[in-house]
């Protein structure tokens, strides 16, 4: 048996330390080191062990290149995020806050597949079989031929996977933090256990062409708990997020070896489980107030999908020496930039005011195309004039105050027109070809070259008249 020794492993980043310290040298986290017993490292390289057998090399093009068939759940919102179905032999990690609905989502996906005749297994390390049955019952899925187990021992799970030969197509491990390998002394949930457990399961899955879906818990900071290394070991990382106080949930791909990232799937949490939301824009705009100053609609894009959301700004006089800047759902650095550009290029005064920015509905926006909508919301709140209700905005703002092109204006315009918007404020077209493409949507276009133009346009008589 290999010699074991105690080491201290950072539970955030997986860095190994020989002594305990309060702060991890590698990632800077405080109090994240935990003692774990690991097998002593191999002495210097390969040493004098057996001579290796040379690996075989192959052509890129296989002889009879087998086409992989992805397993499609027919839950569109789910399939789109996975890149068009689950790839055999791939490993997927799905993270999310406690109680957000990870088990529900995966149970629904597995049942959908099982009902299409795909052999699926669901291993719960957190719930007893009866609890999973109870959930399936509530979701109306108890008739689905899913193979259910409650276990946390990786050796047993792997044995079952091997037993099912190549019949098994998908296995869900809920969650990876509860799994343990009995040859490792650390407690379940520690970096070493999580890593070793995932490694063992992935190894068998690759060999047998089984797709594995791991549930992973997230830390307070919103990262998948324990090791970042886990994110490197899997092919796809999905996050299931959403504001607990809102009904909708967003499934987002942050890494995908077999498909595009930044695709989203939108669901609504209902009694009978997660229901797909086919028109998220309508959902996000549902509670928009008429004639409220400081509200602008962004014609955004999430992956390939247009999403309209409301950007709310409040500019209020401040009594503090350092006025507040609070941002929810957007990047505070970008807010600071848009404010600075508005002040220096348009002569607007925001210093001495508290500024709050909120993306309504609890969704998080990361694309720079939101700049123009944020600027419009800020100008509107500052002036106290509401923006016309039927207007959308998109465009990136540069430091010189210029408004820059963003991806896929045609898709954004089409979605806005579909939802009944009449005018779009957007960057100037660079070419006639672009203009032609966008011209197809039945919506009036206001081309904005710079932020100064935006301020002037919003103050102009025609815009003012529309909310008079
Ligand atoms: N009877 C019910 N009616 C409506 N919604 C319910 C009902 N029971 C549970 N839910 C919803 O399901 C959520 C729990 O879902 P689920 O157990 O799938 O989450 P999870 O992410 O797996 O949680 P955990 O991290 O605890 O494993 C609850 O937060 C609640 O919103
Ligand atoms: Mg769960
Ligand atoms: Zn660390």
PDB file of N, CA and C in Angstrom, residues 53-142:
ATOM      1  N   UNK A  53       4.589   1.081 -23.402  1.00  0.00           N
ATOM      2  CA  UNK A  53       4.259   0.564 -24.723  1.00  0.00           C
ATOM      3  C   UNK A  53       3.870   1.779 -25.559  1.00  0.00           C
ATOM      4  N   UNK A  54       4.458   1.929 -26.761  1.00  0.00           N
ATOM      5  CA  UNK A  54       4.211   3.135 -27.547  1.00  0.00           C
ATOM      6  C   UNK A  54       2.729   3.273 -27.873  1.00  0.00           C
ATOM      7  N   UNK A  55       2.202   4.498 -27.734  1.00  0.00           N
ATOM      8  CA  UNK A  55       0.786   4.681 -28.048  1.00  0.00           C
ATOM      9  C   UNK A  55       0.589   4.600 -29.549  1.00  0.00           C
ATOM     10  N   UNK A  56      -0.580   4.178 -29.957  1.00  0.00           N
ATOM     11  CA  UNK A  56      -0.895   4.087 -31.388  1.00  0.00           C
ATOM     12  C   UNK A  56      -1.470   5.415 -31.856  1.00  0.00           C
ATOM     13  N   UNK A  57      -1.111   5.817 -33.068  1.00  0.00           N
ATOM     14  CA  UNK A  57      -1.656   7.061 -33.627  1.00  0.00           C
ATOM     15  C   UNK A  57      -2.623   6.740 -34.766  1.00  0.00           C
ATOM     16  N   UNK A  58      -3.608   7.617 -34.929  1.00  0.00           N
ATOM     17  CA  UNK A  58      -4.629   7.380 -35.957  1.00  0.00           C
ATOM     18  C   UNK A  58      -4.799   8.600 -36.837  1.00  0.00           C
ATOM     19  N   UNK A  59      -5.458   8.419 -37.981  1.00  0.00           N
ATOM     20  CA  UNK A  59      -5.806   9.554 -38.840  1.00  0.00           C
ATOM     21  C   UNK A  59      -6.963  10.327 -38.229  1.00  0.00           C
ATOM     22  N   UNK A  60      -7.103  11.557 -38.664  1.00  0.00           N
ATOM     23  CA  UNK A  60      -8.254  12.334 -38.219  1.00  0.00           C
ATOM     24  C   UNK A  60      -9.539  11.732 -38.753  1.00  0.00           C
ATOM     25  N   UNK A  61      -9.443  11.232 -39.984  1.00  0.00           N
ATOM     26  CA  UNK A  61     -10.635  10.662 -40.597  1.00  0.00           C
ATOM     27  C   UNK A  61     -10.667   9.180 -40.256  1.00  0.00           C
ATOM     28  N   UNK A  62     -11.716   8.736 -39.602  1.00  0.00           N
ATOM     29  CA  UNK A  62     -11.839   7.319 -39.253  1.00  0.00           C
ATOM     30  C   UNK A  62     -12.130   6.507 -40.492  1.00  0.00           C
ATOM     31  N   UNK A  63     -11.868   5.190 -40.415  1.00  0.00           N
ATOM     32  CA  UNK A  63     -12.109   4.367 -41.586  1.00  0.00           C
ATOM     33  C   UNK A  63     -13.591   4.303 -41.946  1.00  0.00           C
ATOM     34  N   UNK A  64     -14.364   3.877 -40.969  1.00  0.00           N
ATOM     35  CA  UNK A  64     -15.810   3.956 -41.211  1.00  0.00           C
ATOM     36  C   UNK A  64     -16.363   4.937 -40.176  1.00  0.00           C
ATOM     37  N   UNK A  65     -16.056   6.220 -40.396  1.00  0.00           N
ATOM     38  CA  UNK A  65     -16.365   7.186 -39.330  1.00  0.00           C
ATOM     39  C   UNK A  65     -17.826   7.077 -38.918  1.00  0.00           C
ATOM     40  N   UNK A  66     -17.974   6.550 -37.703  1.00  0.00           N
ATOM     41  CA  UNK A  66     -19.316   6.380 -37.162  1.00  0.00           C
ATOM     42  C   UNK A  66     -19.892   7.755 -36.850  1.00  0.00           C
ATOM     43  N   UNK A  67     -21.096   7.983 -37.249  1.00  0.00           N
ATOM     44  CA  UNK A  67     -21.735   9.251 -36.894  1.00  0.00           C
ATOM     45  C   UNK A  67     -22.271   9.119 -35.485  1.00  0.00           C
ATOM     46  N   UNK A  68     -21.925  10.090 -34.635  1.00  0.00           N
ATOM     47  CA  UNK A  68     -22.472   9.994 -33.286  1.00  0.00           C
ATOM     48  C   UNK A  68     -23.927  10.439 -33.316  1.00  0.00           C
ATOM     49  N   UNK A  69     -24.734   9.716 -32.581  1.00  0.00           N
ATOM     50  CA  UNK A  69     -26.125  10.153 -32.479  1.00  0.00           C
ATOM     51  C   UNK A  69     -26.327  10.736 -31.091  1.00  0.00           C
ATOM     52  N   UNK A  70     -26.769  11.976 -31.075  1.00  0.00           N
ATOM     53  CA  UNK A  70     -27.026  12.626 -29.802  1.00  0.00           C
ATOM     54  C   UNK A  70     -28.382  12.177 -29.268  1.00  0.00           C
ATOM     55  N   UNK A  71     -28.459  12.077 -27.956  1.00  0.00           N
ATOM     56  CA  UNK A  71     -29.737  11.734 -27.349  1.00  0.00           C
ATOM     57  C   UNK A  71     -30.540  12.995 -27.102  1.00  0.00           C
ATOM     58  N   UNK A  72     -31.671  13.069 -27.740  1.00  0.00           N
ATOM     59  CA  UNK A  72     -32.483  14.283 -27.668  1.00  0.00           C
ATOM     60  C   UNK A  72     -33.657  14.075 -26.731  1.00  0.00           C
ATOM     61  N   UNK A  73     -33.800  14.990 -25.764  1.00  0.00           N
ATOM     62  CA  UNK A  73     -34.878  14.842 -24.776  1.00  0.00           C
ATOM     63  C   UNK A  73     -36.209  15.366 -25.303  1.00  0.00           C
ATOM     64  N   UNK A  74     -36.144  16.153 -26.365  1.00  0.00           N
ATOM     65  CA  UNK A  74     -37.320  16.846 -26.905  1.00  0.00           C
ATOM     66  C   UNK A  74     -37.831  17.934 -25.962  1.00  0.00           C
ATOM     67  N   UNK A  75     -37.086  18.212 -24.892  1.00  0.00           N
ATOM     68  CA  UNK A  75     -37.355  19.424 -24.122  1.00  0.00           C
ATOM     69  C   UNK A  75     -36.464  20.473 -24.798  1.00  0.00           C
ATOM     70  N   UNK A  76     -37.032  21.282 -25.671  1.00  0.00           N
ATOM     71  CA  UNK A  76     -36.230  22.159 -26.538  1.00  0.00           C
ATOM     72  C   UNK A  76     -35.265  23.058 -25.773  1.00  0.00           C
ATOM     73  N   UNK A  77     -35.767  23.628 -24.685  1.00  0.00           N
ATOM     74  CA  UNK A  77     -34.945  24.565 -23.916  1.00  0.00           C
ATOM     75  C   UNK A  77     -33.707  23.857 -23.367  1.00  0.00           C
ATOM     76  N   UNK A  78     -33.834  22.588 -23.079  1.00  0.00           N
ATOM     77  CA  UNK A  78     -32.730  21.796 -22.539  1.00  0.00           C
ATOM     78  C   UNK A  78     -31.789  21.367 -23.667  1.00  0.00           C
ATOM     79  N   UNK A  79     -32.355  20.886 -24.748  1.00  0.00           N
ATOM     80  CA  UNK A  79     -31.543  20.398 -25.862  1.00  0.00           C
ATOM     81  C   UNK A  79     -30.699  21.509 -26.480  1.00  0.00           C
ATOM     82  N   UNK A  80     -31.277  22.711 -26.573  1.00  0.00           N
ATOM     83  CA  UNK A  80     -30.533  23.812 -27.190  1.00  0.00           C
ATOM     84  C   UNK A  80     -29.274  24.119 -26.379  1.00  0.00           C
ATOM     85  N   UNK A  81     -29.420  24.124 -25.046  1.00  0.00           N
ATOM     86  CA  UNK A  81     -28.285  24.461 -24.192  1.00  0.00           C
ATOM     87  C   UNK A  81     -27.198  23.391 -24.254  1.00  0.00           C
ATOM     88  N   UNK A  82     -27.600  22.128 -24.409  1.00  0.00           N
ATOM     89  CA  UNK A  82     -26.587  21.073 -24.483  1.00  0.00           C
ATOM     90  C   UNK A  82     -25.963  20.990 -25.878  1.00  0.00           C
ATOM     91  N   UNK A  83     -26.342  21.872 -26.766  1.00  0.00           N
ATOM     92  CA  UNK A  83     -25.742  21.890 -28.092  1.00  0.00           C
ATOM     93  C   UNK A  83     -26.450  20.940 -29.052  1.00  0.00           C
ATOM     94  N   UNK A  84     -27.710  20.639 -28.764  1.00  0.00           N
ATOM     95  CA  UNK A  84     -28.480  19.806 -29.688  1.00  0.00           C
ATOM     96  C   UNK A  84     -28.559  18.355 -29.264  1.00  0.00           C
ATOM     97  N   UNK A  85     -28.538  18.121 -27.961  1.00  0.00           N
ATOM     98  CA  UNK A  85     -28.680  16.753 -27.464  1.00  0.00           C
ATOM     99  C   UNK A  85     -27.441  16.284 -26.728  1.00  0.00           C
ATOM    100  N   UNK A  86     -27.583  15.175 -26.017  1.00  0.00           N
ATOM    101  CA  UNK A  86     -26.491  14.669 -25.190  1.00  0.00           C
ATOM    102  C   UNK A  86     -25.596  13.739 -25.996  1.00  0.00           C
ATOM    103  N   UNK A  87     -24.295  13.997 -25.926  1.00  0.00           N
ATOM    104  CA  UNK A  87     -23.331  13.205 -26.693  1.00  0.00           C
ATOM    105  C   UNK A  87     -22.946  11.965 -25.879  1.00  0.00           C
ATOM    106  N   UNK A  88     -23.013  10.768 -26.486  1.00  0.00           N
ATOM    107  CA  UNK A  88     -22.628   9.550 -25.760  1.00  0.00           C
ATOM    108  C   UNK A  88     -21.177   9.644 -25.267  1.00  0.00           C
ATOM    109  N   UNK A  89     -20.951   9.199 -24.043  1.00  0.00           N
ATOM    110  CA  UNK A  89     -19.597   9.208 -23.505  1.00  0.00           C
ATOM    111  C   UNK A  89     -19.145  10.553 -22.976  1.00  0.00           C
ATOM    112  N   UNK A  90     -20.029  11.551 -23.009  1.00  0.00           N
ATOM    113  CA  UNK A  90     -19.611  12.863 -22.520  1.00  0.00           C
ATOM    114  C   UNK A  90     -20.008  13.039 -21.061  1.00  0.00           C
ATOM    115  N   UNK A  91     -19.334  13.965 -20.394  1.00  0.00           N
ATOM    116  CA  UNK A  91     -19.640  14.241 -18.997  1.00  0.00           C
ATOM    117  C   UNK A  91     -20.118  15.674 -18.870  1.00  0.00           C
ATOM    118  N   UNK A  92     -21.226  15.839 -18.179  1.00  0.00           N
ATOM    119  CA  UNK A  92     -21.832  17.160 -18.038  1.00  0.00           C
ATOM    120  C   UNK A  92     -21.955  17.477 -16.556  1.00  0.00           C
ATOM    121  N   UNK A  93     -21.585  18.687 -16.194  1.00  0.00           N
ATOM    122  CA  UNK A  93     -21.710  19.117 -14.804  1.00  0.00           C
ATOM    123  C   UNK A  93     -22.755  20.210 -14.760  1.00  0.00           C
ATOM    124  N   UNK A  94     -23.721  20.065 -13.867  1.00  0.00           N
ATOM    125  CA  UNK A  94     -24.734  21.102 -13.773  1.00  0.00           C
ATOM    126  C   UNK A  94     -24.764  21.662 -12.354  1.00  0.00           C
ATOM    127  N   UNK A  95     -24.470  22.940 -12.257  1.00  0.00           N
ATOM    128  CA  UNK A  95     -24.365  23.583 -10.952  1.00  0.00           C
ATOM    129  C   UNK A  95     -25.548  24.496 -10.717  1.00  0.00           C
ATOM    130  N   UNK A  96     -25.774  24.826  -9.457  1.00  0.00           N
ATOM    131  CA  UNK A  96     -26.863  25.740  -9.154  1.00  0.00           C
ATOM    132  C   UNK A  96     -27.090  25.844  -7.660  1.00  0.00           C
ATOM    133  N   UNK A  97     -27.698  26.933  -7.225  1.00  0.00           N
ATOM    134  CA  UNK A  97     -27.982  27.161  -5.809  1.00  0.00           C
ATOM    135  C   UNK A  97     -28.862  26.049  -5.246  1.00  0.00           C
ATOM    136  N   UNK A  98     -28.812  25.873  -3.917  1.00  0.00           N
ATOM    137  CA  UNK A  98     -29.685  24.879  -3.293  1.00  0.00           C
ATOM    138  C   UNK A  98     -31.156  25.173  -3.608  1.00  0.00           C
ATOM    139  N   UNK A  99     -31.896  24.147  -3.949  1.00  0.00           N
ATOM    140  CA  UNK A  99     -33.335  24.295  -4.139  1.00  0.00           C
ATOM    141  C   UNK A  99     -33.757  25.005  -5.400  1.00  0.00           C
ATOM    142  N   UNK A 100     -32.823  25.239  -6.309  1.00  0.00           N
ATOM    143  CA  UNK A 100     -33.170  25.981  -7.517  1.00  0.00           C
ATOM    144  C   UNK A 100     -33.932  25.084  -8.501  1.00  0.00           C
ATOM    145  N   UNK A 101     -33.731  23.777  -8.383  1.00  0.00           N
ATOM    146  CA  UNK A 101     -34.483  22.849  -9.241  1.00  0.00           C
ATOM    147  C   UNK A 101     -33.615  21.940 -10.093  1.00  0.00           C
ATOM    148  N   UNK A 102     -32.374  21.685  -9.639  1.00  0.00           N
ATOM    149  CA  UNK A 102     -31.467  20.849 -10.426  1.00  0.00           C
ATOM    150  C   UNK A 102     -31.999  19.417 -10.543  1.00  0.00           C
ATOM    151  N   UNK A 103     -32.408  18.862  -9.405  1.00  0.00           N
ATOM    152  CA  UNK A 103     -32.898  17.477  -9.423  1.00  0.00           C
ATOM    153  C   UNK A 103     -34.160  17.379 -10.260  1.00  0.00           C
ATOM    154  N   UNK A 104     -35.010  18.395 -10.163  1.00  0.00           N
ATOM    155  CA  UNK A 104     -36.248  18.394 -10.938  1.00  0.00           C
ATOM    156  C   UNK A 104     -35.949  18.396 -12.428  1.00  0.00           C
ATOM    157  N   UNK A 105     -35.048  19.280 -12.835  1.00  0.00           N
ATOM    158  CA  UNK A 105     -34.697  19.394 -14.258  1.00  0.00           C
ATOM    159  C   UNK A 105     -34.150  18.074 -14.792  1.00  0.00           C
ATOM    160  N   UNK A 106     -33.193  17.495 -14.037  1.00  0.00           N
ATOM    161  CA  UNK A 106     -32.563  16.277 -14.531  1.00  0.00           C
ATOM    162  C   UNK A 106     -33.531  15.106 -14.525  1.00  0.00           C
ATOM    163  N   UNK A 107     -34.401  15.058 -13.522  1.00  0.00           N
ATOM    164  CA  UNK A 107     -35.387  13.977 -13.496  1.00  0.00           C
ATOM    165  C   UNK A 107     -36.314  14.093 -14.706  1.00  0.00           C
ATOM    166  N   UNK A 108     -36.716  15.308 -15.026  1.00  0.00           N
ATOM    167  CA  UNK A 108     -37.584  15.509 -16.191  1.00  0.00           C
ATOM    168  C   UNK A 108     -36.871  15.116 -17.484  1.00  0.00           C
ATOM    169  N   UNK A 109     -35.585  15.485 -17.586  1.00  0.00           N
ATOM    170  CA  UNK A 109     -34.820  15.170 -18.794  1.00  0.00           C
ATOM    171  C   UNK A 109     -34.662  13.654 -18.945  1.00  0.00           C
ATOM    172  N   UNK A 110     -34.317  13.008 -17.828  1.00  0.00           N
ATOM    173  CA  UNK A 110     -34.102  11.561 -17.846  1.00  0.00           C
ATOM    174  C   UNK A 110     -35.394  10.828 -18.200  1.00  0.00           C
ATOM    175  N   UNK A 111     -36.499  11.274 -17.614  1.00  0.00           N
ATOM    176  CA  UNK A 111     -37.786  10.625 -17.889  1.00  0.00           C
ATOM    177  C   UNK A 111     -38.167  10.796 -19.355  1.00  0.00           C
ATOM    178  N   UNK A 112     -37.910  11.987 -19.898  1.00  0.00           N
ATOM    179  CA  UNK A 112     -38.240  12.232 -21.301  1.00  0.00           C
ATOM    180  C   UNK A 112     -37.463  11.275 -22.189  1.00  0.00           C
ATOM    181  N   UNK A 113     -36.178  11.091 -21.877  1.00  0.00           N
ATOM    182  CA  UNK A 113     -35.355  10.181 -22.667  1.00  0.00           C
ATOM    183  C   UNK A 113     -35.824   8.735 -22.518  1.00  0.00           C
ATOM    184  N   UNK A 114     -36.098   8.360 -21.256  1.00  0.00           N
ATOM    185  CA  UNK A 114     -36.500   6.972 -20.986  1.00  0.00           C
ATOM    186  C   UNK A 114     -37.779   6.638 -21.733  1.00  0.00           C
ATOM    187  N   UNK A 115     -38.670   7.628 -21.833  1.00  0.00           N
ATOM    188  CA  UNK A 115     -39.931   7.356 -22.518  1.00  0.00           C
ATOM    189  C   UNK A 115     -39.738   7.245 -24.034  1.00  0.00           C
ATOM    190  N   UNK A 116     -38.586   7.749 -24.501  1.00  0.00           N
ATOM    191  CA  UNK A 116     -38.267   7.558 -25.921  1.00  0.00           C
ATOM    192  C   UNK A 116     -37.494   6.270 -26.151  1.00  0.00           C
ATOM    193  N   UNK A 117     -37.393   5.453 -25.113  1.00  0.00           N
ATOM    194  CA  UNK A 117     -36.751   4.163 -25.265  1.00  0.00           C
ATOM    195  C   UNK A 117     -35.248   4.165 -25.033  1.00  0.00           C
ATOM    196  N   UNK A 118     -34.720   5.241 -24.421  1.00  0.00           N
ATOM    197  CA  UNK A 118     -33.290   5.290 -24.119  1.00  0.00           C
ATOM    198  C   UNK A 118     -33.100   4.806 -22.688  1.00  0.00           C
ATOM    199  N   UNK A 119     -32.162   3.882 -22.476  1.00  0.00           N
ATOM    200  CA  UNK A 119     -31.996   3.344 -21.125  1.00  0.00           C
ATOM    201  C   UNK A 119     -31.254   4.350 -20.242  1.00  0.00           C
ATOM    202  N   UNK A 120     -31.899   4.771 -19.177  1.00  0.00           N
ATOM    203  CA  UNK A 120     -31.355   5.811 -18.302  1.00  0.00           C
ATOM    204  C   UNK A 120     -31.371   5.364 -16.851  1.00  0.00           C
ATOM    205  N   UNK A 121     -30.371   5.827 -16.097  1.00  0.00           N
ATOM    206  CA  UNK A 121     -30.340   5.550 -14.664  1.00  0.00           C
ATOM    207  C   UNK A 121     -30.195   6.859 -13.904  1.00  0.00           C
ATOM    208  N   UNK A 122     -30.778   6.901 -12.713  1.00  0.00           N
ATOM    209  CA  UNK A 122     -30.711   8.098 -11.877  1.00  0.00           C
ATOM    210  C   UNK A 122     -30.227   7.655 -10.507  1.00  0.00           C
ATOM    211  N   UNK A 123     -29.038   8.119 -10.124  1.00  0.00           N
ATOM    212  CA  UNK A 123     -28.494   7.735  -8.825  1.00  0.00           C
ATOM    213  C   UNK A 123     -28.541   8.938  -7.911  1.00  0.00           C
ATOM    214  N   UNK A 124     -29.279   8.822  -6.828  1.00  0.00           N
ATOM    215  CA  UNK A 124     -29.357   9.927  -5.888  1.00  0.00           C
ATOM    216  C   UNK A 124     -28.531   9.598  -4.662  1.00  0.00           C
ATOM    217  N   UNK A 125     -27.654  10.503  -4.302  1.00  0.00           N
ATOM    218  CA  UNK A 125     -26.886  10.339  -3.079  1.00  0.00           C
ATOM    219  C   UNK A 125     -27.472  11.188  -1.969  1.00  0.00           C
ATOM    220  N   UNK A 126     -28.456  11.972  -2.310  1.00  0.00           N
ATOM    221  CA  UNK A 126     -29.002  12.930  -1.342  1.00  0.00           C
ATOM    222  C   UNK A 126     -30.377  12.539  -0.855  1.00  0.00           C
ATOM    223  N   UNK A 127     -31.115  11.839  -1.725  1.00  0.00           N
ATOM    224  CA  UNK A 127     -32.488  11.525  -1.373  1.00  0.00           C
ATOM    225  C   UNK A 127     -32.693  10.024  -1.409  1.00  0.00           C
ATOM    226  N   UNK A 128     -33.615   9.552  -0.588  1.00  0.00           N
ATOM    227  CA  UNK A 128     -33.983   8.141  -0.620  1.00  0.00           C
ATOM    228  C   UNK A 128     -34.855   7.901  -1.847  1.00  0.00           C
ATOM    229  N   UNK A 129     -34.945   6.637  -2.242  1.00  0.00           N
ATOM    230  CA  UNK A 129     -35.718   6.303  -3.448  1.00  0.00           C
ATOM    231  C   UNK A 129     -37.147   6.824  -3.358  1.00  0.00           C
ATOM    232  N   UNK A 130     -37.731   6.718  -2.152  1.00  0.00           N
ATOM    233  CA  UNK A 130     -39.108   7.170  -1.988  1.00  0.00           C
ATOM    234  C   UNK A 130     -39.271   8.667  -2.228  1.00  0.00           C
ATOM    235  N   UNK A 131     -38.250   9.419  -1.843  1.00  0.00           N
ATOM    236  CA  UNK A 131     -38.332  10.866  -2.055  1.00  0.00           C
ATOM    237  C   UNK A 131     -38.290  11.203  -3.539  1.00  0.00           C
ATOM    238  N   UNK A 132     -37.441  10.485  -4.265  1.00  0.00           N
ATOM    239  CA  UNK A 132     -37.366  10.718  -5.706  1.00  0.00           C
ATOM    240  C   UNK A 132     -38.684  10.311  -6.354  1.00  0.00           C
ATOM    241  N   UNK A 133     -39.258   9.191  -5.849  1.00  0.00           N
ATOM    242  CA  UNK A 133     -40.547   8.739  -6.380  1.00  0.00           C
ATOM    243  C   UNK A 133     -41.626   9.783  -6.144  1.00  0.00           C
ATOM    244  N   UNK A 134     -41.575  10.373  -4.970  1.00  0.00           N
ATOM    245  CA  UNK A 134     -42.565  11.395  -4.613  1.00  0.00           C
ATOM    246  C   UNK A 134     -42.501  12.555  -5.607  1.00  0.00           C
ATOM    247  N   UNK A 135     -41.280  12.954  -5.923  1.00  0.00           N
ATOM    248  CA  UNK A 135     -41.117  14.040  -6.882  1.00  0.00           C
ATOM    249  C   UNK A 135     -41.633  13.615  -8.258  1.00  0.00           C
ATOM    250  N   UNK A 136     -41.267  12.407  -8.689  1.00  0.00           N
ATOM    251  CA  UNK A 136     -41.709  11.918  -9.996  1.00  0.00           C
ATOM    252  C   UNK A 136     -43.234  11.887 -10.058  1.00  0.00           C
ATOM    253  N   UNK A 137     -43.831  11.527  -8.938  1.00  0.00           N
ATOM    254  CA  UNK A 137     -45.281  11.473  -8.844  1.00  0.00           C
ATOM    255  C   UNK A 137     -45.885  12.859  -9.063  1.00  0.00           C
ATOM    256  N   UNK A 138     -45.316  13.840  -8.378  1.00  0.00           N
ATOM    257  CA  UNK A 138     -45.807  15.214  -8.496  1.00  0.00           C
ATOM    258  C   UNK A 138     -45.634  15.733  -9.922  1.00  0.00           C
ATOM    259  N   UNK A 139     -44.555  15.296 -10.576  1.00  0.00           N
ATOM    260  CA  UNK A 139     -44.292  15.766 -11.933  1.00  0.00           C
ATOM    261  C   UNK A 139     -45.078  14.959 -12.970  1.00  0.00           C
ATOM    262  N   UNK A 140     -45.810  13.958 -12.491  1.00  0.00           N
ATOM    263  CA  UNK A 140     -46.587  13.121 -13.402  1.00  0.00           C
ATOM    264  C   UNK A 140     -45.712  12.239 -14.274  1.00  0.00           C
ATOM    265  N   UNK A 141     -44.583  11.786 -13.701  1.00  0.00           N
ATOM    266  CA  UNK A 141     -43.633  11.031 -14.511  1.00  0.00           C
ATOM    267  C   UNK A 141     -43.373   9.633 -13.958  1.00  0.00           C
ATOM    268  N   UNK A 142     -44.220   9.188 -13.032  1.00  0.00           N
ATOM    269  CA  UNK A 142     -43.889   7.925 -12.350  1.00  0.00           C
ATOM    270  C   UNK A 142     -43.938   6.706 -13.268  1.00  0.00           C
TER     271      UNK A 142
END
